[in-house]
Structures are given as C-alpha cells and as structure tokens.
C-alpha positions in Angstrom: -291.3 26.9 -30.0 -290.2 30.7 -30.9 -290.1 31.1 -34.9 -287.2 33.8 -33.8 -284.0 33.0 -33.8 -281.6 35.8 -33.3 -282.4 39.0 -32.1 -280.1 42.0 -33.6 -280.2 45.3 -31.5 -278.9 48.3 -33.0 -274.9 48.9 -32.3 -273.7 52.5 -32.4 -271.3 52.9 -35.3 -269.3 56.3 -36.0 -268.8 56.3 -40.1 -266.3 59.0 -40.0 -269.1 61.9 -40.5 -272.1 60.6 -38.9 -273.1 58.4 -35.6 -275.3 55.3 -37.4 -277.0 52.4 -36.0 -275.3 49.4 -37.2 -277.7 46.2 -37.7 -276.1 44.2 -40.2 -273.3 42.1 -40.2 -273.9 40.9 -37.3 -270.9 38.4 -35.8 -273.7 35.9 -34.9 -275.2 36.7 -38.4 -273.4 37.9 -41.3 -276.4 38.2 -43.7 -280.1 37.8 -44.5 -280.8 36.2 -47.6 -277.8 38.4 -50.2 -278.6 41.3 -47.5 -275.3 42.1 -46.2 -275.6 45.5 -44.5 -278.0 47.4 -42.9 -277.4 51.4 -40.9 -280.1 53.2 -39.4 -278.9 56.5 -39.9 -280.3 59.1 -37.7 -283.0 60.5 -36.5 -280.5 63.4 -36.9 -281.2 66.9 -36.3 -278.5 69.6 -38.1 -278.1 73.2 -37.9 -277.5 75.6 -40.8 -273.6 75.3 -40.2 -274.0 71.3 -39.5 -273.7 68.9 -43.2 -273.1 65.2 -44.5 -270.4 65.7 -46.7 -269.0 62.2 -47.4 -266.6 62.8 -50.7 -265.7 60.1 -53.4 -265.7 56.4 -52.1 -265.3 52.9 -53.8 -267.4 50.3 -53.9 -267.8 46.7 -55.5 -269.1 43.0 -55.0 -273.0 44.9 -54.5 -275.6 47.1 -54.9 -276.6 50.0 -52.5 -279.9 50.6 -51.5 -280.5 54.1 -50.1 -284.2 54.5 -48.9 -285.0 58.3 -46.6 -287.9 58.7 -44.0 -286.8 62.6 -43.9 -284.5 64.7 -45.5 -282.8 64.8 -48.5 -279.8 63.6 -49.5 -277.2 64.5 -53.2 -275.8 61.4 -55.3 -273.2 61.8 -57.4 -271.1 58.9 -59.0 -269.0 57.9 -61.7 -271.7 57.1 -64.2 -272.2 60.7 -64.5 -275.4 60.3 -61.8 -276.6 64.0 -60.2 -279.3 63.3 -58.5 -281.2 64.1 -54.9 -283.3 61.6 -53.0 -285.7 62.7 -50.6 -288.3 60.4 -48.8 -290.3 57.9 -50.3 -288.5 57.3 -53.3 -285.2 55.0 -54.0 -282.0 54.8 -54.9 -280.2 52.0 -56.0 -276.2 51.8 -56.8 -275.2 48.4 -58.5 -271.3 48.8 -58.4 -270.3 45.4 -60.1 -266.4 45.7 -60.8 -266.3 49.3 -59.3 -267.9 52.6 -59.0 -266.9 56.0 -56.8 -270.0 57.8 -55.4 -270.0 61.0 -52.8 -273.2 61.7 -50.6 -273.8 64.8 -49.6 -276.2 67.8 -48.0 -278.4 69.1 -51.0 -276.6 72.7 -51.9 -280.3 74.4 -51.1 -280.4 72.8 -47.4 -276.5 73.3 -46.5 -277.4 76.9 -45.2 -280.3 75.9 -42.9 -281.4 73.7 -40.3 -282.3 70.6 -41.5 -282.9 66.6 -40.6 -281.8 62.9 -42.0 -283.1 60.1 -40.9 -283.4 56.7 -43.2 -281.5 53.1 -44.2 -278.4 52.2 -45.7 -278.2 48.8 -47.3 -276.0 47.0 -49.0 -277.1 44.0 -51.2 -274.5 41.4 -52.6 -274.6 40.2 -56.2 -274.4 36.7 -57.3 -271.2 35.4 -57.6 -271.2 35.2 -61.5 -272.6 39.1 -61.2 -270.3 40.7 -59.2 -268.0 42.2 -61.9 -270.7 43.0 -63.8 -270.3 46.9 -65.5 -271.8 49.4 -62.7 -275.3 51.3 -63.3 -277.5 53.1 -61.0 -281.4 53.4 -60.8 -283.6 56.3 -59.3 -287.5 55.2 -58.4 -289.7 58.5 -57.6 -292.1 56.9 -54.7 -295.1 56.8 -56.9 -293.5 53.9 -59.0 -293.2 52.3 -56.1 -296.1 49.2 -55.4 -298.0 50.3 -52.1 -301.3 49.2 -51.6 -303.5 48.4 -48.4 -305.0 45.5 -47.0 -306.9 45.3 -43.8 -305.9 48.9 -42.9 -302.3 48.0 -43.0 -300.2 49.4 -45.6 -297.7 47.9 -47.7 -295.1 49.2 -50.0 -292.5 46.7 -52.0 -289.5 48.7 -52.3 -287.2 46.2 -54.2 -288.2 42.7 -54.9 -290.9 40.1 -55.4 -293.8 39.6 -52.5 -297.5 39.1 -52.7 -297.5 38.9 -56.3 -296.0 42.1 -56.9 -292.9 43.4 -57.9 -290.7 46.4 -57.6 -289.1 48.0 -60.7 -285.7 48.3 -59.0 -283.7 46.3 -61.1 -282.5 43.5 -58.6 -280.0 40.5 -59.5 -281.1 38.0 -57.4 -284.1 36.4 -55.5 -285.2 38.9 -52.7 -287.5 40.9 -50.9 -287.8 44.5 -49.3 -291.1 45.4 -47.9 -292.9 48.3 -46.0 -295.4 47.7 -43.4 -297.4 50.1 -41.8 -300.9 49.7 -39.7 -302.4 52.4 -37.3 -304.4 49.3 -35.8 -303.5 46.0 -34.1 -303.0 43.1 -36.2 -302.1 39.8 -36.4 -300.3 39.4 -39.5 -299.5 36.2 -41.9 -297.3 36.6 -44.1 -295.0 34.0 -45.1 -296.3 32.1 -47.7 -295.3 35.6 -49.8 -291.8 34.9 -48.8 -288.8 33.3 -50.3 -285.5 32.4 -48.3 -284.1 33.5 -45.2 -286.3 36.7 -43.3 -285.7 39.7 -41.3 -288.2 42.5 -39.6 -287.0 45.4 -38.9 -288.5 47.8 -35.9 -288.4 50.8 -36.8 -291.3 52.8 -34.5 -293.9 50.8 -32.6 -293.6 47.3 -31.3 -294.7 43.9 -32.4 -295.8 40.8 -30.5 -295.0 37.1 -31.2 -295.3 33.8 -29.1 -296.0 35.7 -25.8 -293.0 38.4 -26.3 -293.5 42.1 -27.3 -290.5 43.6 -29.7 -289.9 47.4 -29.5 -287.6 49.6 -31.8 -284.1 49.1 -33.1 -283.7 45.5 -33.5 -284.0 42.8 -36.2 -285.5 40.0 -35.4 -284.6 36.7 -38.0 -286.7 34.2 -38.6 -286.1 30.7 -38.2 -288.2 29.7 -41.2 -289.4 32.4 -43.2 -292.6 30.7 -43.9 -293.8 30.6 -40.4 -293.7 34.6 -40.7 -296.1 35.7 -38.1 -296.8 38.2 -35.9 -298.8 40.7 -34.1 -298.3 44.4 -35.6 -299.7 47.1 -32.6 -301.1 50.3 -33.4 -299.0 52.9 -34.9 -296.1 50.3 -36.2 -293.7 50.8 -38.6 -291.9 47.6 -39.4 -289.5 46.9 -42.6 -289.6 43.0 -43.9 -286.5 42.1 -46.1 -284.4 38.8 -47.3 -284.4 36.1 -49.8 -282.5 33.2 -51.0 -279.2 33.0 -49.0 -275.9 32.5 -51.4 -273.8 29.2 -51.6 -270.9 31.0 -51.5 -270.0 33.1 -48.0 -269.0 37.0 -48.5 -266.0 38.9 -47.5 -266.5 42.8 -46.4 -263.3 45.1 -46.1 -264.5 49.0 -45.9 -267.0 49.4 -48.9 -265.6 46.0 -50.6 -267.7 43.1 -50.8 -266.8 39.7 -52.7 -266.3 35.9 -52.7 -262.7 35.9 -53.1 -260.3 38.1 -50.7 -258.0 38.6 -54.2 -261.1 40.6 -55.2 -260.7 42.6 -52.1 -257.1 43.0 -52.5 -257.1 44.3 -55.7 -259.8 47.0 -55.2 -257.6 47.9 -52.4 -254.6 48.3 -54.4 -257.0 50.1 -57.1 -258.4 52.3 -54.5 -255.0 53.1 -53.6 -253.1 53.8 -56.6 -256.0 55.9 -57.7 -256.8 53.3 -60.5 -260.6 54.0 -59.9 -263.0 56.6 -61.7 -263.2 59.4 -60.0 -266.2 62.2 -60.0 -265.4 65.6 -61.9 -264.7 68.4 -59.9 -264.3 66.0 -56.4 -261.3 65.8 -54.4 -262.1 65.5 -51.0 -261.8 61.0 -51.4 -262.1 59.0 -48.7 -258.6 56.9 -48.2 -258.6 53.4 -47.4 -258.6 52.6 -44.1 -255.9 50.3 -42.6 -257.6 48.3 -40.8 -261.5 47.9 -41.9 -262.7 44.4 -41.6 -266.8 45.2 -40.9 
C-alpha cells in the first residue's frame, strides 16, 4: 500500500503584485506538522520598468520563512531590520503578538532586468508562543548545514534531521531539508524524521511504489517514518514538517492563531492603525474584507 496519502498540485494564486503557486493550506490539508503555508513564487522574469513592491503588512500567530533560488529580494520591518536576501541564505520573521514588514525589489536591481524565483512559508508558533515579542533572524548560506552523502546533497535550512541542526531559531519540533542528487537514487530517510512529512518537487521527478512524481506538487506522507523514495537524476526536492499541533489554526490574510478573537483583534489593530509601522513607508496594504485563505 502507497505510503502517499494526498497529493497537493500547485494552485495559481494572484497576491495582489505577483502570480504565486499556492501549495499550502490545502482544503483537504490545512498543515504539515506547524507548516501552515507554502507559495512557490516564480520562476519570474522582470524588466527594468517591472518591480515587487509589496509595502507595509501585518502579521502574527507565526514565523516567516523566506528562502530564494534567484534573485534578490529587500526586508524591512518594524524591528528596525534592513536587510537583502539573495539565494542560498535565509530569512526568518517570528512575528509573535505583531510585526509590519514590506518586501521589495533591491534599489540597485529596480532599474534593470532581473528574476525571482524561491518559497514563502509560514510556520505557526505554539500556542503558549504565539504572542511572544517579534524578532527576526538572517542566515548567510554558509551557516547553513549542507553536506553530501552518496552524491546527493543535503542542506537543513531550519530544524533538526540527521543529527544536525540549523541555527534558525525555531519554536517548535520541525524539519526543513534540501535535497539535491545529479544521479538516481533510492533514498531512506525516515528514521531522521519526526511528525507529519511533506516533499516538495521542485525540478526533476521522483519514483515511489510504481508511480513517478514530476514538478509542482507535494506529496504527504502517510507515516513519515516510511519516508522512501526514488530521487532521478537532476532532482531537486525540499523535505519539511514535524510534530503536528493539538490545537487547529485559523488563517485570515497574514493572521494566524488558535482563537478567532486573536484574529479579530489584529484586524481591528490593523485597521485602526494600532500596529508599528516602518519609517518613511506609506504605501500599507489594507485589510481585505473578505480573506479567509
């Protein structure tokens, strides 16, 4: 019998300045382990006229995981944070009770022709974390663990796994993981797993139980700890999950959180312009009306 047991494809989603593939939540599946969110953004190509300029937003209830495979994208939040990502490395927003954070082109690539293509994920805190004070973290991709086994590549980009761990700073039991092999290979992997599991496509294709996988899907384990699978030549593949929650989440917009008062009041906060807000940013994005995800 298949270990698989749901298969996600990719839906188009427009975000109000950019066309995304939307993985996670799923109505069949809501999360993976305290994964609660997942875009594919891109493979996008813009000109020099063409930029991602998505001003001050609100967030609470998680943390953000931003994570490039080209391009560069400009953080600015709240906490005072100025800083670019470009491939490779992460960066990861933990907005507790509340935090306001704009993405935008870098100011040396608005002028010329330019790409962005990577993930957006959204991790929820624990319950007894989720109004914790916000903070953000910024890992360059050498601090990253990446090592090589068997000519496949790994890379842990948040999390425990394989007896490593990441040194983003993450608030619950979880895993984020990089595979890459040039050759065939059956892979084994989940006795260095914990919780619920997800794989992620993103170039190449996989084989398990007789079926062949290609791009733009998740596929969810039944039991993490039957985690195996052919990897074919020139695969890119991203493993993630963990120990699901007790507690179910609620999503409105960029609000995540056990309780729908929480919701209610970071809309009213939102609203009433009770947040933080960045210096010298005005362009904010108003609450939707209707924005159950």
């Amino acid at each position: 019998m298949s270990n698989i047991s749901i298969i996600i494809e990719e839906r188009p989603a427009d975000i109000g300045h950019f066309l995304v593939g939307r993985l996670l939540p799923f109505r069949e599946k809501r999360m993976v382990g305290p994964f609660i969110f997942i875009d594919h953004m891109g493979p996008a190509h813009l000109s020099d006229h063409e930029n991602i300029d998505i001003g001050p937003h609100p967030h609470i209830g998680l943390s953000t995981l931003t994570y490039l495979f080209d391009g560069a994208i400009f953080h600015k939040d709240t906490l005072g944070t100025e800083v670019e990502i470009t491939p490779g490395q992460v960066n990861w927003m933990t907005a507790g009770k509340g935090i306001v954070h704009s993405e935008r082109t870098p100011e040396h690539l608005r002028h010329s022709d330019k790409s962005l293509h990577g993930l957006q994920i959204w991790v929820a805190l624990p319950k007894e974390l989720e109004e914790m004070p916000p903070s953000f973290f910024h890992a360059n991709a050498d601090e990253i663990p990446a090592w090589e086994t068997d000519d496949v590549s790994y890379k842990l980009i948040a999390g425990t796994a394989f007896g490593r761990k990441s040194p983003v700073p993450v608030y619950s039991d979880l895993f984020f993981l990089e595979i890459k092999s040039p050759v065939t290979k059956t892979l084994t992997i989940g006795h260095e797993l914990i919780g619920e599991a997800g794989l992620y496509i993103l170039e190449g294709s996989i084989e398990s139980e007789g079926h062949t996988y290609e791009p733009k899907r998740i596929l969810v384990a039944k039991n993490s700890q039957l985690c195996e699978f052919t990897i074919n030549a020139n695969t890119t593949i991203y493993v993630f999950g963990g120990e699901p929650f007790a507690e179910p989440r609620h999503i409105y917009w960029n609000f995540v959180a056990t309780s729908l008062e929480l919701i209610e009041q970071a809309k009213q906060q939102w609203q009433n312009g009770e947040f933080p807000m960045i210096e010298g940013e005005t362009d904010v994005v108003p609450l939707p009306p209707q924005h159950r995800i």
